[in-house]
């Protein structure tokens, strides 16, 4: 084979008049009056190649045999196209190669779908033939963007004295967080490793070892239900530092992301990023990861409706709940009664019993609950800044249900009403998180982030008496309504870590069994430390303008955590199970 001169998508005026060699796949072949045109594609783009029997009959005859996705090598002179033949939509649209030689390096079956961006093929087919799907320009561009993002991140961290250190994939299963992926040990019968959900404890131990600044772009694994922004195996940018405050860690994270945005998107973001507390985020947006690209906020109307004769509102307030409203400006004509009924069904998944609503018309408030609010209609209109043509939606229940339901409605309406400026990248810090959440099913408190998070110094005494009021030195970074990452200061004293385990329901014995190695390490001069982990897949997805992280991962799993291409997961041989001392008792197909 002849050495390639340049990528197809990078032919330029500098090479005009020179004989060049290109290699790639046949995107398209056209026979126009005895002259054959082939669009030759590689990872950088497409170049047009012309086969004229007057220049080389032998090359023309071989080109006549080429079909879509054949792998070929061509040699010829790069020339300018005639003015009327220039294609301004192509990066290389003013050039063409007058071929004098061609070699078919491999043939190809007819692909199950067209290798182009607009092919309307189903996701399962795309994933079964992922190696073909990745040839599409959009998929190639997404993975190249991923590379540029990770390169930018590494450069920033390398330049700020972080050390890239690998941590183990085979670790110990712990009861907190999502389900672990377990790996049976052949050597230790009946024992299992767990694949890491995060390198959390190992990176903390590295701080105890004195490395000061650690990072790793690391694969992690969680056996949880999937959605558009989750995969069973995923990649995170993992950082840990010693002797830094939350604000210093946040500043470094901002600088890193600003560099990424500048180098990969050509966008200068404003620093520092806005900061709001968790409580403020929930109060204003009904979400701990609010999309701030549009305004619509939750409005507390408890004072307005506290005396109205509407049982739903009264019961909520009497039980310590919230009554809040959303105002969808100018949307009254866009939503019928049936549409509102559908929204009411939608919010039921968040625990809400329904969605009350009113439309603002010339002669007042109209809707199913208007008769209950006649006496406070003027106050309600003022409180919600309502105008004719608006539609008001109400939530009345426990605070967490009202927040979840109206927050979800807000996000849905933002999309349906076209309120979101898709060109914006709105970063936001959500700080001052509660340390715990109460798990109704388990009947106990669980960590809002993880059990190694440092409580606010002023709240430590509340661990024993009122855990619900304890706040954490924790912070999440949000981008356009997605949690991009989360971090915190960590507990670095044994007594406090043991108290944390006790509050979470661990006995001394169970804490020692699960986390004894960490507790022991805390006896040996553990420094104050903290860090953050960012979801790389999610970051790339957002910067690529995609809606599903599968579009920015080379070989992802589908919604059932399976790989249609390799048929993983699969059954294994009886011998393999015997060697692992495993007996599979039943399989539900």
Coordinates of C-alpha atoms in Angstrom, one line a residue, residues 116-522:
X116 CA -25.4 9.2 7.1
X117 CA -26.8 11.3 9.9
X118 CA -30.4 11.4 8.8
X119 CA -31.2 7.7 8.4
X120 CA -34.2 7.3 10.8
X121 CA -33.0 3.8 11.9
X122 CA -34.0 2.4 15.3
X123 CA -31.7 2.4 18.2
X124 CA -31.5 -1.4 18.5
X125 CA -30.3 -1.8 14.9
X126 CA -27.8 1.0 15.4
X127 CA -26.4 -0.7 18.5
X128 CA -26.4 -4.1 16.9
X129 CA -24.2 -2.7 14.1
X130 CA -22.5 -0.1 16.2
X131 CA -19.2 -0.3 14.2
X132 CA -21.2 0.9 11.2
X133 CA -23.2 3.5 13.2
X134 CA -19.9 5.0 14.4
X135 CA -19.0 5.7 10.8
X136 CA -21.7 8.3 10.6
X137 CA -20.3 11.9 10.7
X138 CA -22.3 12.9 13.8
X139 CA -21.1 9.9 15.8
X140 CA -17.5 10.5 14.7
X141 CA -17.8 14.1 15.7
X142 CA -19.2 13.2 19.1
X143 CA -16.3 10.9 19.9
X144 CA -13.8 13.4 18.7
X145 CA -15.4 16.0 20.9
X146 CA -15.1 13.6 23.8
X147 CA -11.4 13.2 23.1
X148 CA -10.9 17.0 23.0
X149 CA -12.8 17.4 26.3
X150 CA -10.7 14.8 28.1
X151 CA -7.5 16.3 26.6
X152 CA -8.5 19.7 27.9
X153 CA -9.3 18.4 31.3
X154 CA -6.0 16.5 31.6
X155 CA -4.0 19.5 30.5
X156 CA -5.6 21.7 33.1
X157 CA -5.1 19.2 35.9
X158 CA -1.6 18.4 34.9
X159 CA -0.8 22.1 34.8
X160 CA -2.2 22.6 38.3
X161 CA -0.1 19.9 40.0
X162 CA -2.7 17.1 40.1
X163 CA -1.3 13.6 39.9
X164 CA -3.1 10.9 37.8
X165 CA -3.3 7.8 40.0
X166 CA -5.2 4.6 39.2
X167 CA -7.3 2.9 41.8
X168 CA -8.5 -0.7 41.9
X169 CA -11.5 -2.0 40.0
X170 CA -11.9 -5.0 42.3
X171 CA -13.0 -3.8 45.7
X172 CA -15.2 -4.5 48.7
X173 CA -19.0 -4.3 48.4
X174 CA -20.6 -1.7 50.6
X175 CA -24.3 -1.4 51.6
X176 CA -24.7 2.4 50.9
X177 CA -25.7 3.8 47.5
X178 CA -26.8 1.9 44.4
X179 CA -26.5 -1.8 43.8
X180 CA -23.0 -3.1 43.2
X181 CA -21.9 -5.2 40.2
X182 CA -20.4 -8.2 41.9
X183 CA -17.5 -10.4 40.6
X184 CA -17.1 -13.8 42.1
X185 CA -13.7 -14.9 43.3
X186 CA -12.4 -18.3 42.1
X187 CA -9.6 -18.3 44.6
X188 CA -11.9 -17.4 47.6
X189 CA -15.0 -19.6 47.1
X190 CA -18.2 -17.9 48.1
X191 CA -16.6 -14.4 48.2
X192 CA -17.1 -11.5 45.8
X193 CA -15.4 -8.4 44.6
X194 CA -17.5 -5.3 43.8
X195 CA -16.8 -3.1 40.8
X196 CA -16.4 0.5 42.0
X197 CA -19.4 2.8 41.9
X198 CA -16.8 5.5 42.6
X199 CA -13.1 5.5 43.8
X200 CA -14.3 7.4 46.8
X201 CA -12.5 5.7 49.7
X202 CA -9.4 5.0 47.7
X203 CA -8.9 8.6 46.7
X204 CA -9.4 9.6 50.3
X205 CA -6.7 7.2 51.4
X206 CA -4.4 8.7 48.7
X207 CA -4.9 12.0 50.5
X208 CA -3.9 10.4 53.8
X209 CA -0.8 9.1 51.9
X210 CA 0.2 12.7 51.2
X211 CA -0.3 13.0 47.4
X212 CA -2.3 16.3 48.0
X213 CA -3.9 16.5 44.6
X214 CA -5.2 13.4 42.8
X215 CA -7.2 12.9 39.6
X216 CA -8.4 10.1 37.5
X217 CA -10.6 9.8 34.5
X218 CA -12.1 6.5 35.6
X219 CA -14.7 3.9 34.7
X220 CA -17.4 3.3 37.4
X221 CA -20.3 0.8 37.6
X222 CA -23.8 1.0 39.1
X223 CA -26.4 -1.7 38.8
X224 CA -29.4 0.7 38.6
X225 CA -32.4 1.4 36.4
X226 CA -31.3 3.2 33.2
X227 CA -32.5 6.4 31.7
X228 CA -31.2 8.8 29.0
X229 CA -28.4 10.2 31.1
X230 CA -27.3 7.0 32.8
X231 CA -25.5 3.8 31.8
X232 CA -24.4 0.8 33.9
X233 CA -20.8 1.6 33.2
X234 CA -19.8 5.3 33.0
X235 CA -16.8 7.6 33.2
X236 CA -16.2 10.3 35.7
X237 CA -13.5 12.9 36.2
X238 CA -12.5 12.2 39.8
X239 CA -10.6 14.8 41.9
X240 CA -9.4 15.0 45.5
X241 CA -7.4 17.5 47.3
X242 CA -6.1 18.3 50.8
X243 CA -6.1 21.6 52.8
X244 CA -8.6 23.4 50.4
X245 CA -11.9 25.0 51.3
X246 CA -15.1 24.2 49.3
X247 CA -14.8 27.6 47.6
X248 CA -11.2 26.8 46.5
X249 CA -12.3 23.4 45.1
X250 CA -15.2 25.1 43.3
X251 CA -12.9 27.7 41.8
X252 CA -10.6 25.1 40.4
X253 CA -13.5 23.2 39.0
X254 CA -14.8 26.3 37.3
X255 CA -11.5 27.2 35.8
X256 CA -11.2 23.6 34.4
X257 CA -14.7 23.8 32.9
X258 CA -14.0 27.3 31.5
X259 CA -11.0 25.9 29.7
X260 CA -13.0 23.0 28.3
X261 CA -15.7 25.4 27.0
X262 CA -13.1 27.7 25.5
X263 CA -11.0 25.0 23.8
X264 CA -13.8 22.7 22.6
X265 CA -16.8 25.1 21.9
X266 CA -15.1 28.5 21.5
X267 CA -17.3 29.8 24.3
X268 CA -16.1 32.1 27.1
X269 CA -18.1 31.4 30.2
X270 CA -18.4 34.0 33.0
X271 CA -16.7 33.2 36.3
X272 CA -17.5 32.6 39.0
X273 CA -20.5 30.5 38.4
X274 CA -23.7 31.5 40.2
X275 CA -24.3 29.8 43.6
X276 CA -27.6 29.0 45.3
X277 CA -28.3 26.9 48.4
X278 CA -30.1 23.6 48.1
X279 CA -33.1 25.0 50.0
X280 CA -33.3 28.0 47.6
X281 CA -33.1 25.7 44.6
X282 CA -36.0 23.6 45.9
X283 CA -38.1 26.6 46.9
X284 CA -37.6 28.5 43.5
X285 CA -37.4 25.6 41.0
X286 CA -38.6 22.5 42.7
X287 CA -35.4 20.8 41.8
X288 CA -31.9 20.4 43.1
X289 CA -30.6 20.6 39.6
X290 CA -32.6 23.5 38.1
X291 CA -32.4 24.6 34.5
X292 CA -31.9 28.3 34.8
X293 CA -32.1 29.0 31.0
X294 CA -35.7 30.1 31.6
X295 CA -37.5 31.9 34.3
X296 CA -40.7 30.2 35.4
X297 CA -40.3 29.8 39.2
X298 CA -42.5 28.2 41.9
X299 CA -44.5 30.8 43.8
X300 CA -45.5 30.3 47.5
X301 CA -49.1 31.3 47.8
X302 CA -49.8 29.9 51.3
X303 CA -50.5 33.4 52.7
X304 CA -53.0 34.1 49.9
X305 CA -55.0 30.9 50.2
X306 CA -54.7 30.1 53.9
X307 CA -58.3 31.1 54.6
X308 CA -60.1 29.9 51.5
X309 CA -62.6 27.1 51.6
X310 CA -60.8 24.6 49.5
X311 CA -60.1 21.4 51.3
X312 CA -57.0 20.4 49.3
X313 CA -55.2 23.6 50.2
X314 CA -56.4 23.6 53.8
X315 CA -55.3 20.0 54.5
X316 CA -51.9 20.7 53.0
X317 CA -51.3 23.7 55.2
X318 CA -52.7 22.1 58.3
X319 CA -50.3 19.2 57.9
X320 CA -47.3 21.5 57.5
X321 CA -47.2 21.2 53.8
X322 CA -46.8 23.8 51.0
X323 CA -49.2 25.4 48.5
X324 CA -47.4 26.7 45.5
X325 CA -48.1 27.9 42.0
X326 CA -46.6 28.0 38.5
X327 CA -47.5 30.7 36.0
X328 CA -47.1 29.6 32.4
X329 CA -47.2 33.0 30.7
X330 CA -49.4 33.2 27.6
X331 CA -50.0 29.5 27.5
X332 CA -53.7 29.3 28.3
X333 CA -54.7 28.8 24.7
X334 CA -52.0 26.1 24.2
X335 CA -53.4 23.7 26.8
X336 CA -56.9 22.2 26.7
X337 CA -58.8 20.6 29.6
X338 CA -57.6 17.2 28.3
X339 CA -54.0 18.5 28.2
X340 CA -54.3 19.6 31.8
X341 CA -55.8 16.2 32.8
X342 CA -52.7 14.6 31.2
X343 CA -50.5 16.8 33.2
X344 CA -52.4 15.8 36.3
X345 CA -51.7 12.1 35.5
X346 CA -48.1 13.0 34.8
X347 CA -47.5 14.5 38.3
X348 CA -48.9 11.4 40.0
X349 CA -45.6 9.6 39.5
X350 CA -44.1 12.2 41.9
X351 CA -46.7 11.4 44.6
X352 CA -49.1 14.3 43.7
X353 CA -52.8 13.5 43.8
X354 CA -53.4 15.8 40.9
X355 CA -52.7 19.2 39.4
X356 CA -55.2 22.0 40.1
X357 CA -55.2 24.8 37.5
X358 CA -56.9 28.1 36.4
X359 CA -56.8 30.1 33.2
X360 CA -56.7 33.9 33.4
X361 CA -59.3 35.4 31.1
X362 CA -60.7 39.0 30.6
X363 CA -63.5 38.4 33.1
X364 CA -61.4 36.7 35.7
X365 CA -60.1 33.3 36.7
X366 CA -61.7 30.3 35.0
X367 CA -61.2 26.6 35.7
X368 CA -62.2 23.7 38.0
X369 CA -61.2 25.4 41.2
X370 CA -62.2 29.0 40.4
X371 CA -65.3 29.0 42.6
X372 CA -63.2 28.3 45.7
X373 CA -60.8 31.3 45.0
X374 CA -63.3 34.0 44.2
X375 CA -62.6 36.0 47.3
X376 CA -58.8 36.0 46.8
X377 CA -58.7 36.2 43.0
X378 CA -57.1 39.7 42.9
X379 CA -54.5 38.7 45.5
X380 CA -53.7 35.5 43.6
X381 CA -53.3 37.4 40.3
X382 CA -51.0 39.9 42.0
X383 CA -48.9 37.2 43.8
X384 CA -48.4 35.2 40.6
X385 CA -48.0 38.2 38.3
X386 CA -50.8 36.8 36.2
X387 CA -52.2 38.4 33.1
X388 CA -54.9 37.5 30.6
X389 CA -53.8 34.5 28.6
X390 CA -51.7 32.9 31.4
X391 CA -52.4 29.5 33.0
X392 CA -51.8 28.9 36.7
X393 CA -51.0 25.5 38.1
X394 CA -51.0 24.5 41.7
X395 CA -49.4 22.0 44.0
X396 CA -50.6 21.4 47.6
X397 CA -49.0 18.6 49.6
X398 CA -45.9 17.7 51.5
X399 CA -43.1 20.1 50.7
X400 CA -41.1 17.4 48.9
X401 CA -44.1 16.3 46.8
X402 CA -45.0 19.8 45.8
X403 CA -41.4 20.5 44.8
X404 CA -41.0 17.3 42.8
X405 CA -44.4 17.7 41.0
X406 CA -44.2 21.4 40.1
X407 CA -40.5 21.1 39.4
X408 CA -41.2 18.4 36.8
X409 CA -44.1 20.4 35.3
X410 CA -41.8 23.4 35.0
X411 CA -39.1 21.4 33.1
X412 CA -41.8 19.8 30.8
X413 CA -43.4 23.2 30.1
X414 CA -40.0 24.7 29.4
X415 CA -39.5 22.3 26.6
X416 CA -43.1 22.2 25.3
X417 CA -43.5 26.0 25.2
X418 CA -40.0 26.6 23.6
X419 CA -38.9 28.7 26.6
X420 CA -35.3 27.3 26.6
X421 CA -32.5 29.0 24.7
X422 CA -30.7 25.9 23.5
X423 CA -27.6 27.9 22.7
X424 CA -27.0 28.7 26.4
X425 CA -24.8 26.8 28.8
X426 CA -25.9 27.8 32.3
X427 CA -23.6 26.5 35.0
X428 CA -24.8 26.7 38.6
X429 CA -23.5 25.6 42.0
X430 CA -26.0 24.2 44.4
X431 CA -24.4 24.4 47.9
X432 CA -25.3 23.7 51.5
X433 CA -27.0 20.4 51.1
X434 CA -28.8 18.5 53.8
X435 CA -26.5 15.7 55.1
X436 CA -29.2 13.1 55.2
X437 CA -32.4 12.0 53.4
X438 CA -35.1 10.0 55.2
X439 CA -35.8 6.6 53.5
X440 CA -39.4 5.8 54.2
X441 CA -39.1 2.2 53.1
X442 CA -35.9 1.5 55.1
X443 CA -37.3 3.6 58.0
X444 CA -33.9 5.3 58.6
X445 CA -31.8 8.2 57.4
X446 CA -29.5 7.6 54.4
X447 CA -26.7 9.8 53.1
X448 CA -27.7 12.5 50.7
X449 CA -24.3 12.1 49.0
X450 CA -22.2 9.5 50.8
X451 CA -21.4 8.6 54.4
X452 CA -18.0 10.3 54.3
X453 CA -19.3 13.8 53.8
X454 CA -18.3 16.4 56.4
X455 CA -21.2 18.0 58.3
X456 CA -21.3 21.7 58.9
X457 CA -19.3 22.4 62.0
X458 CA -22.2 24.2 63.6
X459 CA -24.5 21.2 63.1
X460 CA -22.4 18.3 64.4
X461 CA -24.2 18.3 67.8
X462 CA -27.5 17.7 65.9
X463 CA -26.3 14.3 64.6
X464 CA -27.5 12.7 67.8
X465 CA -30.7 14.7 68.3
X466 CA -32.1 15.9 65.0
X467 CA -30.3 14.5 61.9
X468 CA -32.8 16.1 59.5
X469 CA -31.5 19.6 60.4
X470 CA -27.8 18.7 59.8
X471 CA -26.3 20.4 56.7
X472 CA -23.2 19.3 54.8
X473 CA -20.1 20.8 53.4
X474 CA -21.4 19.6 50.0
X475 CA -21.8 21.1 46.6
X476 CA -23.2 20.0 43.2
X477 CA -22.5 21.6 39.9
X478 CA -25.4 21.8 37.5
X479 CA -25.5 22.5 33.8
X480 CA -28.8 23.1 31.9
X481 CA -30.9 21.1 34.3
X482 CA -28.5 18.2 34.6
X483 CA -26.3 17.3 37.6
X484 CA -22.9 17.5 36.2
X485 CA -21.1 16.5 39.3
X486 CA -21.0 16.5 43.1
X487 CA -18.4 17.0 45.8
X488 CA -17.8 17.8 49.4
X489 CA -15.3 18.1 52.2
X490 CA -14.8 14.7 53.8
X491 CA -14.7 13.6 57.4
X492 CA -11.1 13.3 58.5
X493 CA -11.5 12.4 62.2
X494 CA -12.4 8.9 63.4
X495 CA -14.8 10.0 66.2
X496 CA -16.9 12.0 63.8
X497 CA -16.9 9.2 61.1
X498 CA -18.0 6.7 63.7
X499 CA -20.8 9.1 64.8
X500 CA -21.9 9.4 61.1
X501 CA -22.1 5.6 60.8
X502 CA -24.1 5.4 64.0
X503 CA -26.6 8.0 62.7
X504 CA -26.9 5.9 59.6
X505 CA -27.9 2.9 61.6
X506 CA -24.6 1.0 61.7
X507 CA -23.6 -0.8 64.8
X508 CA -19.9 -0.5 65.8
X509 CA -19.4 -4.0 64.7
X510 CA -21.0 -3.6 61.3
X511 CA -19.2 -0.3 60.7
X512 CA -15.9 -2.0 61.5
X513 CA -16.7 -4.9 59.3
X514 CA -17.6 -2.7 56.3
X515 CA -15.2 0.2 56.7
X516 CA -12.7 -0.9 59.3
X517 CA -9.7 -0.1 57.0
X518 CA -10.9 3.5 56.6
X519 CA -11.5 3.9 60.3
X520 CA -8.1 2.5 61.0
X521 CA -6.6 5.0 58.5
X522 CA -8.2 7.9 60.3

